Amino acid sequence: MNLEGLRVMGIDPGLTRCGLSVVQAGRGRAVLPVAVGVVRTPSGDDLALRLLRLSRAVGEWMDEYRPDVVAVERVFERGNVSTVMHTAHAVGVLILAAAERGVPVHMYTPSEVKKAVSGNGRADKKQMTAMITRILGLSEPPKPADAADALALAVCHCWRAPMLFRQRAGLIDGRVSAAKRRTPSPDNHDRSFPS
Amino acid sequence: MNLEGLRVMGIDPGLTRCGLSVVQAGRGRAVLPVAVGVVRTPSGDDLALRLLRLSRAVGEWMDEYRPDVVAVERVFERGNVSTVMHTAHAVGVLILAAAERGVPVHMYTPSEVKKAVSGNGRADKKQMTAMITRILGLSEPPKPADAADALALAVCHCWRAPMLFRQRAGLIDGRVSAAKRRTPSPDNHDRSFPS
C-alpha cells in the first residue's frame, strides 16, 4: 500500500493550549513537515466562547491545509477533574470539525504514539522531541510541548496507517487473519527509525 | 425582575440518548412546557458521525425553538470511563451549538437540579418525574427518563435565574453582598412548589 502524499493533521487536544500539526507522508517511511502551531484560549473566558474559538481556529486550519485524515490524542480520566472535562469537551468540538468536513478521525493513546515514534511506549518528553526533530529533519526542536506532541501524533498515524489497512484486509479472510495473529509480529519495522 | 416569556432549553447530555426540552417562564413561578424529545445515535456508529448527528439535531431544535438560554447538566468523572468521555465529547458539541447561535449556556449539577425542582438534592427519579409532571401541568409523566431530566434542567434554570441575577447585582456593592451573605437565606421560596 502506498501512502505517499497522504496529508495527516495531528491534534494534541486542550482548551488552554491545543497543539496542531500537518505532515505529509513521503516515500517509504519519510514524513515531511507542513505546518505546526498552538491554539490558545484564555482560561478566564467563558467555556462556550473558548470552545467556539477553538472550533473556528481548527476549522480554519482544516480548510487551509485540507488533511486527508486527522489523528487526535485519546483523553483519559486522570489528573485534575476540571481540566480533563474541559479537554474532553474540546475533543468533541475537534472531532466535530473533522466530521463536518468529511475528514476521518483516528484516536491514539499517548503510549501508542510514543511506541510508534520512538519504539518505547514510556519515552519521556525529551526523547520524543529529539525523535520528532530527527524524523522530520527540523533545524531545531519544535516548541512548545503541545506542538511537538501534535507532530508526534501525525507521524504516528503515517506509520501506523499501513498496519491498520493490513489488519482490516486480514479480516476479510478469517483463516489468514488467524494465521497472521499466531505468527510472531513482522511489524517491528513499523516502530524502528528509518535508516 | 420579570422573567415572563423567557424561553429555556434544557439538555440532558448523552451520545446514545440526549434529552432535549424547551419551556417558557410564565407569571411568577409558572413554567409552561413547549417541547420535549430525545436524540439518539446508534452506539455501533463511528464517534465522529455520532457527534455530527447530535450537533445537527440540537442545532435544528435551537433554530426552531429559538431559546434565550440553554441549561446543560454538568458531567462528572464517574461511572463507565468510555461513557463519561463520550458524554463529555457530546457536551462540547452541545455547548458549541449554543455558542454558534449566541445563546448563553448555564451548567447545573444533578443535585442542583433536584434541589431546585423538588427541594431535595437527593430526590429519586420517581419523585423528580412526579414534580415535573405537576409543575408543567402535564397529563402524563414525560418519558423516557432523559426527556424528564431535560425538562427538570429547564425548570431549574427558570427558578434559579432570578437568584443568579440577584447574586450578580449584590456583587456590585461588596458591603451589601457581604451583609446578604450573613443574613439567613431568604431564598427558600425558590425551592418551594408554587401554590
mmCIF file of C-alpha atoms in Angstrom:
data_model
loop_
_atom_site.group_PDB
_atom_site.id
_atom_site.type_symbol
_atom_site.label_atom_id
_atom_site.label_comp_id
_atom_site.label_asym_id
_atom_site.label_seq_id
_atom_site.Cartn_x
_atom_site.Cartn_y
_atom_site.Cartn_z
ATOM 1 C CA MET A 1 0.000 0.000 0.000
ATOM 2 C CA ASN A 2 1.349 3.416 -0.959
ATOM 3 C CA LEU A 3 0.591 6.292 1.374
ATOM 4 C CA GLU A 4 2.845 8.784 -0.418
ATOM 5 C CA GLY A 5 1.248 12.202 -0.413
ATOM 6 C CA LEU A 6 -1.158 11.392 2.449
ATOM 7 C CA ARG A 7 -1.711 14.550 4.460
ATOM 8 C CA VAL A 8 -2.208 13.987 8.174
ATOM 9 C CA MET A 9 -3.280 16.541 10.764
ATOM 10 C CA GLY A 10 -2.179 15.763 14.324
ATOM 11 C CA ILE A 11 -4.070 17.283 17.245
ATOM 12 C CA ASP A 12 -2.919 17.350 20.866
ATOM 13 C CA PRO A 13 -6.271 18.422 22.335
ATOM 14 C CA GLY A 14 -6.681 21.050 25.008
ATOM 15 C CA LEU A 15 -8.656 24.182 25.750
ATOM 16 C CA THR A 16 -5.904 26.375 27.210
ATOM 17 C CA ARG A 17 -3.396 25.104 24.621
ATOM 18 C CA CYS A 18 -4.263 22.876 21.662
ATOM 19 C CA GLY A 19 -1.345 21.637 19.548
ATOM 20 C CA LEU A 20 -1.979 21.403 15.785
ATOM 21 C CA SER A 21 0.274 19.962 13.109
ATOM 22 C CA VAL A 22 0.137 18.919 9.469
ATOM 23 C CA VAL A 23 2.590 16.477 7.903
ATOM 24 C CA GLN A 24 2.742 14.698 4.570
ATOM 25 C CA ALA A 25 3.802 11.087 4.035
ATOM 26 C CA GLY A 26 6.761 10.773 1.686
ATOM 27 C CA ARG A 27 8.404 7.693 0.132
ATOM 28 C CA GLY A 28 8.748 4.676 2.406
ATOM 29 C CA ARG A 29 8.755 5.910 5.963
ATOM 30 C CA ALA A 30 9.693 9.504 5.174
ATOM 31 C CA VAL A 31 7.417 12.156 6.697
ATOM 32 C CA LEU A 32 7.590 15.794 5.688
ATOM 33 C CA PRO A 33 6.579 18.657 7.998
ATOM 34 C CA VAL A 34 3.970 21.062 6.566
ATOM 35 C CA ALA A 35 2.778 23.194 9.485
ATOM 36 C CA VAL A 36 2.752 23.295 13.263
ATOM 37 C CA GLY A 37 1.173 25.630 15.794
ATOM 38 C CA VAL A 38 -0.761 26.054 19.011
ATOM 39 C CA VAL A 39 -4.263 27.477 19.519
ATOM 40 C CA ARG A 40 -4.740 29.108 22.908
ATOM 41 C CA THR A 41 -7.945 30.262 24.622
ATOM 42 C CA PRO A 42 -7.774 32.303 27.854
ATOM 43 C CA SER A 43 -8.635 30.185 30.910
ATOM 44 C CA GLY A 44 -10.639 33.061 32.418
ATOM 45 C CA ASP A 45 -13.036 33.209 29.454
ATOM 46 C CA ASP A 46 -16.490 31.627 29.277
ATOM 47 C CA LEU A 47 -16.335 27.916 28.368
ATOM 48 C CA ALA A 48 -18.752 28.340 25.440
ATOM 49 C CA LEU A 49 -16.661 31.183 23.998
ATOM 50 C CA ARG A 50 -13.473 29.127 24.349
ATOM 51 C CA LEU A 51 -14.999 26.134 22.538
ATOM 52 C CA LEU A 52 -16.261 28.446 19.790
ATOM 53 C CA ARG A 53 -12.794 29.972 19.321
ATOM 54 C CA LEU A 54 -11.143 26.556 19.244
ATOM 55 C CA SER A 55 -13.709 25.271 16.741
ATOM 56 C CA ARG A 56 -13.143 28.221 14.411
ATOM 57 C CA ALA A 57 -9.356 28.046 14.656
ATOM 58 C CA VAL A 58 -9.146 24.320 13.939
ATOM 59 C CA GLY A 59 -11.725 24.725 11.163
ATOM 60 C CA GLU A 60 -9.526 27.360 9.519
ATOM 61 C CA TRP A 61 -6.529 25.004 9.716
ATOM 62 C CA MET A 62 -8.531 22.198 8.133
ATOM 63 C CA ASP A 63 -9.812 24.461 5.367
ATOM 64 C CA GLU A 64 -6.308 25.770 4.665
ATOM 65 C CA TYR A 65 -4.325 22.504 4.804
ATOM 66 C CA ARG A 66 -7.059 20.062 3.699
ATOM 67 C CA PRO A 67 -5.837 16.976 5.596
ATOM 68 C CA ASP A 68 -6.888 13.507 4.359
ATOM 69 C CA VAL A 69 -7.147 12.283 7.930
ATOM 70 C CA VAL A 70 -6.962 13.654 11.488
ATOM 71 C CA ALA A 71 -5.122 11.939 14.363
ATOM 72 C CA VAL A 72 -6.264 13.014 17.853
ATOM 73 C CA GLU A 73 -4.881 12.013 21.226
ATOM 74 C CA ARG A 74 -7.321 9.931 23.251
ATOM 75 C CA VAL A 75 -8.155 11.555 26.608
ATOM 76 C CA PHE A 76 -8.253 9.578 29.831
ATOM 77 C CA GLU A 77 -9.839 10.221 33.173
ATOM 78 C CA ARG A 78 -6.847 11.281 35.174
ATOM 79 C CA GLY A 79 -5.330 14.422 36.560
ATOM 80 C CA ASN A 80 -7.381 17.474 37.515
ATOM 81 C CA VAL A 81 -11.125 16.738 37.056
ATOM 82 C CA SER A 82 -11.979 20.136 35.601
ATOM 83 C CA THR A 83 -9.048 20.038 33.139
ATOM 84 C CA VAL A 84 -9.919 16.519 31.962
ATOM 85 C CA MET A 85 -13.545 17.520 31.345
ATOM 86 C CA HIS A 86 -12.521 20.694 29.510
ATOM 87 C CA THR A 87 -10.158 18.679 27.341
ATOM 88 C CA ALA A 88 -12.901 16.112 26.664
ATOM 89 C CA HIS A 89 -15.286 18.932 25.646
ATOM 90 C CA ALA A 90 -12.545 20.252 23.336
ATOM 91 C CA VAL A 91 -12.089 16.775 21.787
ATOM 92 C CA GLY A 92 -15.812 16.697 20.960
ATOM 93 C CA VAL A 93 -15.520 20.028 19.161
ATOM 94 C CA LEU A 94 -12.322 18.982 17.331
ATOM 95 C CA ILE A 95 -13.805 15.686 16.113
ATOM 96 C CA LEU A 96 -16.943 17.540 15.010
ATOM 97 C CA ALA A 97 -14.850 19.980 12.926
ATOM 98 C CA ALA A 98 -13.353 16.998 11.072
ATOM 99 C CA ALA A 99 -16.727 15.232 10.683
ATOM 100 C CA GLU A 100 -18.322 18.394 9.251
ATOM 101 C CA ARG A 101 -15.629 18.354 6.551
ATOM 102 C CA GLY A 102 -15.884 14.619 5.889
ATOM 103 C CA VAL A 103 -12.347 14.015 7.203
ATOM 104 C CA PRO A 104 -11.913 10.671 9.021
ATOM 105 C CA VAL A 105 -10.604 10.749 12.604
ATOM 106 C CA HIS A 106 -8.277 8.254 14.315
ATOM 107 C CA MET A 107 -7.545 8.338 18.030
ATOM 108 C CA TYR A 108 -4.302 7.191 19.646
ATOM 109 C CA THR A 109 -3.320 6.842 23.280
ATOM 110 C CA PRO A 110 -0.142 8.638 24.449
ATOM 111 C CA SER A 111 1.661 5.281 24.783
ATOM 112 C CA GLU A 112 0.662 4.234 21.250
ATOM 113 C CA VAL A 113 2.166 7.476 19.950
ATOM 114 C CA LYS A 114 5.351 7.041 21.988
ATOM 115 C CA LYS A 115 5.770 3.446 20.878
ATOM 116 C CA ALA A 116 5.156 4.211 17.190
ATOM 117 C CA VAL A 117 7.539 7.180 17.131
ATOM 118 C CA SER A 118 10.343 6.123 19.481
ATOM 119 C CA GLY A 119 9.843 2.357 19.842
ATOM 120 C CA ASN A 120 9.267 2.871 23.574
ATOM 121 C CA GLY A 121 5.742 3.349 24.972
ATOM 122 C CA ARG A 122 7.196 5.088 28.022
ATOM 123 C CA ALA A 123 9.558 7.505 26.267
ATOM 124 C CA ASP A 124 9.883 10.867 28.023
ATOM 125 C CA LYS A 125 9.224 14.295 26.504
ATOM 126 C CA LYS A 126 12.910 14.899 25.797
ATOM 127 C CA GLN A 127 13.303 11.630 23.890
ATOM 128 C CA MET A 128 10.091 12.227 21.937
ATOM 129 C CA THR A 129 11.111 15.757 20.978
ATOM 130 C CA ALA A 130 14.530 14.511 19.826
ATOM 131 C CA MET A 131 12.929 11.761 17.703
ATOM 132 C CA ILE A 132 10.396 14.122 16.096
ATOM 133 C CA THR A 133 13.111 16.679 15.313
ATOM 134 C CA ARG A 134 15.196 13.953 13.630
ATOM 135 C CA ILE A 135 12.309 12.205 11.783
ATOM 136 C CA LEU A 136 11.035 15.460 10.280
ATOM 137 C CA GLY A 137 14.548 16.828 9.619
ATOM 138 C CA LEU A 138 13.824 20.020 11.567
ATOM 139 C CA SER A 139 16.630 22.521 12.155
ATOM 140 C CA GLU A 140 15.576 22.891 15.805
ATOM 141 C CA PRO A 141 13.209 21.126 18.257
ATOM 142 C CA PRO A 142 9.547 22.137 17.879
ATOM 143 C CA LYS A 143 8.168 24.274 20.733
ATOM 144 C CA PRO A 144 6.056 24.334 22.857
ATOM 145 C CA ALA A 145 5.486 20.724 24.006
ATOM 146 C CA ASP A 146 1.922 20.726 22.617
ATOM 147 C CA ALA A 147 3.279 21.437 19.127
ATOM 148 C CA ALA A 148 5.791 18.557 19.396
ATOM 149 C CA ASP A 149 3.012 16.241 20.629
ATOM 150 C CA ALA A 150 0.802 17.215 17.687
ATOM 151 C CA LEU A 151 3.640 16.368 15.270
ATOM 152 C CA ALA A 152 4.216 13.031 17.028
ATOM 153 C CA LEU A 153 0.506 12.149 16.624
ATOM 154 C CA ALA A 154 0.642 12.885 12.897
ATOM 155 C CA VAL A 155 3.859 10.842 12.425
ATOM 156 C CA CYS A 156 2.297 8.029 14.479
ATOM 157 C CA HIS A 157 -0.645 7.895 12.091
ATOM 158 C CA CYS A 158 1.610 7.914 8.997
ATOM 159 C CA TRP A 159 3.489 4.897 10.331
ATOM 160 C CA ARG A 160 0.536 3.025 11.742
ATOM 161 C CA ALA A 161 -1.901 3.577 8.869
ATOM 162 C CA PRO A 162 -0.375 0.815 6.659
ATOM 163 C CA MET A 163 -0.681 -1.612 9.598
ATOM 164 C CA LEU A 164 -4.323 -0.624 10.159
ATOM 165 C CA PHE A 165 -5.041 -1.292 6.475
ATOM 166 C CA ARG A 166 -3.344 -4.692 6.657
ATOM 167 C CA GLN A 167 -5.310 -5.601 9.794
ATOM 168 C CA ARG A 168 -8.584 -4.706 8.089
ATOM 169 C CA ALA A 169 -7.595 -6.577 4.929
ATOM 170 C CA GLY A 170 -6.745 -9.617 7.078
ATOM 171 C CA LEU A 171 -10.254 -9.634 8.483
ATOM 172 C CA ILE A 172 -11.669 -10.396 5.016
ATOM 173 C CA ASP A 173 -10.290 -13.950 5.268
ATOM 174 C CA GLY A 174 -10.699 -15.315 8.789
ATOM 175 C CA ARG A 175 -8.145 -18.121 8.358
ATOM 176 C CA VAL A 176 -5.461 -15.814 7.026
ATOM 177 C CA SER A 177 -6.200 -13.382 9.824
ATOM 178 C CA ALA A 178 -5.909 -16.076 12.496
ATOM 179 C CA ALA A 179 -2.684 -17.379 10.960
ATOM 180 C CA LYS A 180 -1.220 -13.889 10.985
ATOM 181 C CA ARG A 181 -2.081 -13.461 14.629
ATOM 182 C CA ARG A 182 -0.214 -16.665 15.529
ATOM 183 C CA THR A 183 2.918 -15.622 13.638
ATOM 184 C CA PRO A 184 5.420 -13.553 15.641
ATOM 185 C CA SER A 185 4.810 -9.918 14.668
ATOM 186 C CA PRO A 186 6.640 -8.962 11.456
ATOM 187 C CA ASP A 187 5.758 -5.338 12.176
ATOM 188 C CA ASN A 188 8.838 -4.343 14.133
ATOM 189 C CA HIS A 189 9.964 -2.194 11.241
ATOM 190 C CA ASP A 190 6.915 -0.027 11.874
ATOM 191 C CA ARG A 191 8.410 1.049 15.149
ATOM 192 C CA SER A 192 12.063 1.334 14.129
ATOM 193 C CA PHE A 193 13.665 4.515 12.942
ATOM 194 C CA PRO A 194 14.133 4.853 9.152
ATOM 195 C CA SER A 195 17.765 4.370 8.179
ATOM 196 C CA MET B 1 -37.012 41.001 37.982
ATOM 197 C CA ASN B 2 -39.525 39.686 35.458
ATOM 198 C CA LEU B 3 -38.569 36.568 33.523
ATOM 199 C CA GLU B 4 -42.009 36.121 31.945
ATOM 200 C CA GLY B 5 -41.648 34.829 28.399
ATOM 201 C CA LEU B 6 -38.046 33.621 28.903
ATOM 202 C CA ARG B 7 -37.544 30.545 26.757
ATOM 203 C CA VAL B 8 -35.198 27.960 28.243
ATOM 204 C CA MET B 9 -33.814 24.868 26.547
ATOM 205 C CA GLY B 10 -32.827 22.056 28.912
ATOM 206 C CA ILE B 11 -30.302 19.428 27.774
ATOM 207 C CA ASP B 12 -29.568 16.114 29.495
ATOM 208 C CA PRO B 13 -26.387 15.344 27.539
ATOM 209 C CA GLY B 14 -25.548 11.939 26.120
ATOM 210 C CA LEU B 15 -24.440 10.338 22.892
ATOM 211 C CA THR B 16 -26.677 7.252 22.889
ATOM 212 C CA ARG B 17 -29.619 9.278 24.225
ATOM 213 C CA CYS B 18 -29.666 13.066 24.630
ATOM 214 C CA GLY B 19 -32.745 14.577 26.283
ATOM 215 C CA LEU B 20 -33.910 17.940 24.910
ATOM 216 C CA SER B 21 -36.637 20.206 26.220
ATOM 217 C CA VAL B 22 -37.946 23.719 25.776
ATOM 218 C CA VAL B 23 -40.030 25.540 28.379
ATOM 219 C CA GLN B 24 -41.229 29.095 28.767
ATOM 220 C CA ALA B 25 -41.349 31.051 32.017
ATOM 221 C CA GLY B 26 -44.854 32.256 32.865
ATOM 222 C CA ARG B 27 -46.077 34.629 35.602
ATOM 223 C CA GLY B 28 -44.443 34.218 39.000
ATOM 224 C CA ARG B 29 -43.083 30.708 39.232
ATOM 225 C CA ALA B 30 -45.276 29.259 36.475
ATOM 226 C CA VAL B 31 -43.396 27.325 33.771
ATOM 227 C CA LEU B 32 -45.072 26.238 30.536
ATOM 228 C CA PRO B 33 -43.953 23.201 28.509
ATOM 229 C CA VAL B 34 -43.133 23.919 24.842
ATOM 230 C CA ALA B 35 -41.376 20.784 23.539
ATOM 231 C CA VAL B 36 -39.595 17.683 24.737
ATOM 232 C CA GLY B 37 -37.766 14.887 22.950
ATOM 233 C CA VAL B 38 -34.735 12.623 22.784
ATOM 234 C CA VAL B 39 -31.992 12.480 20.156
ATOM 235 C CA ARG B 40 -30.471 9.022 19.739
ATOM 236 C CA THR B 41 -27.309 7.977 17.892
ATOM 237 C CA PRO B 42 -26.506 4.256 17.404
ATOM 238 C CA SER B 43 -23.749 3.108 19.755
ATOM 239 C CA GLY B 44 -22.187 0.995 16.972
ATOM 240 C CA ASP B 45 -21.627 4.019 14.719
ATOM 241 C CA ASP B 46 -18.391 5.937 14.324
ATOM 242 C CA LEU B 47 -17.863 8.502 17.119
ATOM 243 C CA ALA B 48 -17.359 11.367 14.628
ATOM 244 C CA LEU B 49 -20.597 10.505 12.822
ATOM 245 C CA ARG B 50 -22.500 10.338 16.116
ATOM 246 C CA LEU B 51 -21.213 13.762 17.214
ATOM 247 C CA LEU B 52 -22.126 15.193 13.803
ATOM 248 C CA ARG B 53 -25.677 13.821 14.030
ATOM 249 C CA LEU B 54 -26.115 15.148 17.572
ATOM 250 C CA SER B 55 -24.769 18.577 16.551
ATOM 251 C CA ARG B 56 -27.198 18.794 13.627
ATOM 252 C CA ALA B 57 -30.200 17.607 15.643
ATOM 253 C CA VAL B 58 -29.640 20.019 18.519
ATOM 254 C CA GLY B 59 -28.919 22.815 16.027
ATOM 255 C CA GLU B 60 -32.294 22.185 14.377
ATOM 256 C CA TRP B 61 -34.012 22.345 17.762
ATOM 257 C CA MET B 62 -32.285 25.638 18.572
ATOM 258 C CA ASP B 63 -33.174 27.112 15.177
ATOM 259 C CA GLU B 64 -36.802 26.033 15.524
ATOM 260 C CA TYR B 65 -37.464 26.991 19.157
ATOM 261 C CA ARG B 66 -35.011 29.916 19.486
ATOM 262 C CA PRO B 67 -34.247 29.573 23.219
ATOM 263 C CA ASP B 68 -32.971 32.642 25.137
ATOM 264 C CA VAL B 69 -30.708 30.433 27.227
ATOM 265 C CA VAL B 70 -29.575 26.791 27.410
ATOM 266 C CA ALA B 71 -29.258 24.784 30.656
ATOM 267 C CA VAL B 72 -26.967 21.723 30.423
ATOM 268 C CA GLU B 73 -26.236 19.090 33.045
ATOM 269 C CA ARG B 74 -22.652 19.203 34.274
ATOM 270 C CA VAL B 75 -20.840 15.892 33.694
ATOM 271 C CA PHE B 76 -18.678 14.291 36.360
ATOM 272 C CA GLU B 77 -15.955 11.679 36.194
ATOM 273 C CA ARG B 78 -17.803 8.676 37.455
ATOM 274 C CA GLY B 79 -19.308 5.528 36.068
ATOM 275 C CA ASN B 80 -18.037 3.802 32.939
ATOM 276 C CA VAL B 81 -14.922 5.611 31.623
ATOM 277 C CA SER B 82 -15.878 5.319 27.968
ATOM 278 C CA THR B 83 -19.450 6.532 28.582
ATOM 279 C CA VAL B 84 -18.256 9.511 30.641
ATOM 280 C CA MET B 85 -15.812 10.533 27.911
ATOM 281 C CA HIS B 86 -18.434 10.143 25.173
ATOM 282 C CA THR B 87 -20.862 12.257 27.201
ATOM 283 C CA ALA B 88 -18.157 14.888 27.767
ATOM 284 C CA HIS B 89 -17.448 14.985 23.999
ATOM 285 C CA ALA B 90 -21.214 15.408 23.435
ATOM 286 C CA VAL B 91 -21.318 18.288 25.948
ATOM 287 C CA GLY B 92 -18.579 20.084 23.989
ATOM 288 C CA VAL B 93 -20.624 19.760 20.789
ATOM 289 C CA LEU B 94 -23.855 20.862 22.522
ATOM 290 C CA ILE B 95 -22.254 23.947 24.095
ATOM 291 C CA LEU B 96 -20.679 24.803 20.722
ATOM 292 C CA ALA B 97 -24.115 24.672 19.023
ATOM 293 C CA ALA B 98 -25.388 27.261 21.532
ATOM 294 C CA ALA B 99 -22.250 29.427 21.248
ATOM 295 C CA GLU B 100 -22.501 29.468 17.438
ATOM 296 C CA ARG B 101 -26.020 30.925 17.816
ATOM 297 C CA GLY B 102 -25.043 33.420 20.513
ATOM 298 C CA VAL B 103 -27.202 31.632 23.119
ATOM 299 C CA PRO B 104 -25.759 31.731 26.670
ATOM 300 C CA VAL B 105 -25.174 28.394 28.443
ATOM 301 C CA HIS B 106 -25.593 27.606 32.140
ATOM 302 C CA MET B 107 -24.475 24.316 33.683
ATOM 303 C CA TYR B 108 -26.088 22.663 36.687
ATOM 304 C CA THR B 109 -25.099 19.592 38.667
ATOM 305 C CA PRO B 110 -27.718 16.832 39.102
ATOM 306 C CA SER B 111 -28.105 17.737 42.793
ATOM 307 C CA GLU B 112 -28.636 21.434 41.978
ATOM 308 C CA VAL B 113 -31.439 20.422 39.595
ATOM 309 C CA LYS B 114 -33.009 18.071 42.136
ATOM 310 C CA LYS B 115 -32.848 20.671 44.893
ATOM 311 C CA ALA B 116 -34.296 23.445 42.725
ATOM 312 C CA VAL B 117 -37.159 21.313 41.400
ATOM 313 C CA SER B 118 -38.080 19.125 44.387
ATOM 314 C CA GLY B 119 -36.449 20.883 47.356
ATOM 315 C CA ASN B 120 -34.344 17.759 47.924
ATOM 316 C CA GLY B 121 -30.874 17.406 46.361
ATOM 317 C CA ARG B 122 -31.151 13.626 46.664
ATOM 318 C CA ALA B 123 -34.644 13.138 45.208
ATOM 319 C CA ASP B 124 -35.033 9.915 43.217
ATOM 320 C CA LYS B 125 -36.179 9.606 39.599
ATOM 321 C CA LYS B 126 -39.775 8.832 40.613
ATOM 322 C CA GLN B 127 -40.045 11.925 42.820
ATOM 323 C CA MET B 128 -38.470 14.121 40.141
ATOM 324 C CA THR B 129 -40.792 12.836 37.424
ATOM 325 C CA ALA B 130 -43.827 13.421 39.661
ATOM 326 C CA MET B 131 -42.702 17.005 40.414
ATOM 327 C CA ILE B 132 -42.016 17.826 36.760
ATOM 328 C CA THR B 133 -45.392 16.390 35.696
ATOM 329 C CA ARG B 134 -47.131 18.553 38.323
ATOM 330 C CA ILE B 135 -45.102 21.753 37.757
ATOM 331 C CA LEU B 136 -45.683 21.692 33.999
ATOM 332 C CA GLY B 137 -49.331 20.530 34.307
ATOM 333 C CA LEU B 138 -48.701 17.540 32.043
ATOM 334 C CA SER B 139 -51.476 14.988 31.526
ATOM 335 C CA GLU B 140 -48.988 12.137 31.956
ATOM 336 C CA PRO B 141 -45.356 11.716 33.123
ATOM 337 C CA PRO B 142 -42.766 12.555 30.445
ATOM 338 C CA LYS B 143 -40.866 9.561 29.019
ATOM 339 C CA PRO B 144 -38.127 8.409 28.702
ATOM 340 C CA ALA B 145 -36.084 9.453 31.764
ATOM 341 C CA ASP B 146 -33.766 11.601 29.608
ATOM 342 C CA ALA B 147 -36.756 13.701 28.489
ATOM 343 C CA ALA B 148 -37.898 14.210 32.095
ATOM 344 C CA ASP B 149 -34.329 15.168 33.097
ATOM 345 C CA ALA B 150 -34.145 17.708 30.266
ATOM 346 C CA LEU B 151 -37.412 19.304 31.467
ATOM 347 C CA ALA B 152 -36.105 19.383 35.054
ATOM 348 C CA LEU B 153 -32.952 21.217 33.874
ATOM 349 C CA ALA B 154 -35.039 23.845 32.084
ATOM 350 C CA VAL B 155 -37.349 24.337 35.100
ATOM 351 C CA CYS B 156 -34.282 24.537 37.358
ATOM 352 C CA HIS B 157 -32.911 27.401 35.274
ATOM 353 C CA CYS B 158 -36.274 29.259 35.268
ATOM 354 C CA TRP B 159 -36.342 29.158 39.049
ATOM 355 C CA ARG B 160 -32.668 29.793 39.686
ATOM 356 C CA ALA B 161 -32.150 32.559 37.115
ATOM 357 C CA PRO B 162 -33.679 35.298 39.342
ATOM 358 C CA MET B 163 -31.344 34.211 42.159
ATOM 359 C CA LEU B 164 -28.333 34.332 39.819
ATOM 360 C CA PHE B 165 -29.296 37.876 38.812
ATOM 361 C CA ARG B 166 -29.617 38.938 42.454
ATOM 362 C CA GLN B 167 -26.255 37.410 43.297
ATOM 363 C CA ARG B 168 -24.598 39.298 40.452
ATOM 364 C CA ALA B 169 -26.331 42.532 41.415
ATOM 365 C CA GLY B 170 -25.114 42.040 45.001
ATOM 366 C CA LEU B 171 -21.530 41.824 43.761
ATOM 367 C CA ILE B 172 -21.735 45.417 42.520
ATOM 368 C CA ASP B 173 -21.633 46.629 46.138
ATOM 369 C CA GLY B 174 -19.268 44.489 48.217
ATOM 370 C CA ARG B 175 -20.765 45.597 51.559
ATOM 371 C CA VAL B 176 -24.338 44.814 50.541
ATOM 372 C CA SER B 177 -23.168 41.476 49.180
ATOM 373 C CA ALA B 178 -21.345 40.631 52.425
ATOM 374 C CA ALA B 179 -24.366 41.691 54.510
ATOM 375 C CA LYS B 180 -26.616 39.478 52.402
ATOM 376 C CA ARG B 181 -24.347 36.522 52.898
ATOM 377 C CA ARG B 182 -24.537 36.897 56.687
ATOM 378 C CA THR B 183 -28.359 37.078 56.683
ATOM 379 C CA PRO B 184 -30.184 33.726 56.822
ATOM 380 C CA SER B 185 -31.156 32.872 53.258
ATOM 381 C CA PRO B 186 -34.483 34.451 52.229
ATOM 382 C CA ASP B 187 -34.431 32.264 49.121
ATOM 383 C CA ASN B 188 -36.353 29.288 50.428
ATOM 384 C CA HIS B 189 -39.276 30.235 48.212
ATOM 385 C CA ASP B 190 -37.036 29.480 45.249
ATOM 386 C CA ARG B 191 -37.158 25.843 46.161
ATOM 387 C CA SER B 192 -40.785 25.539 47.251
ATOM 388 C CA PHE B 193 -43.575 24.461 44.955
ATOM 389 C CA PRO B 194 -45.801 27.263 43.571
ATOM 390 C CA SER B 195 -49.182 27.337 45.319
#
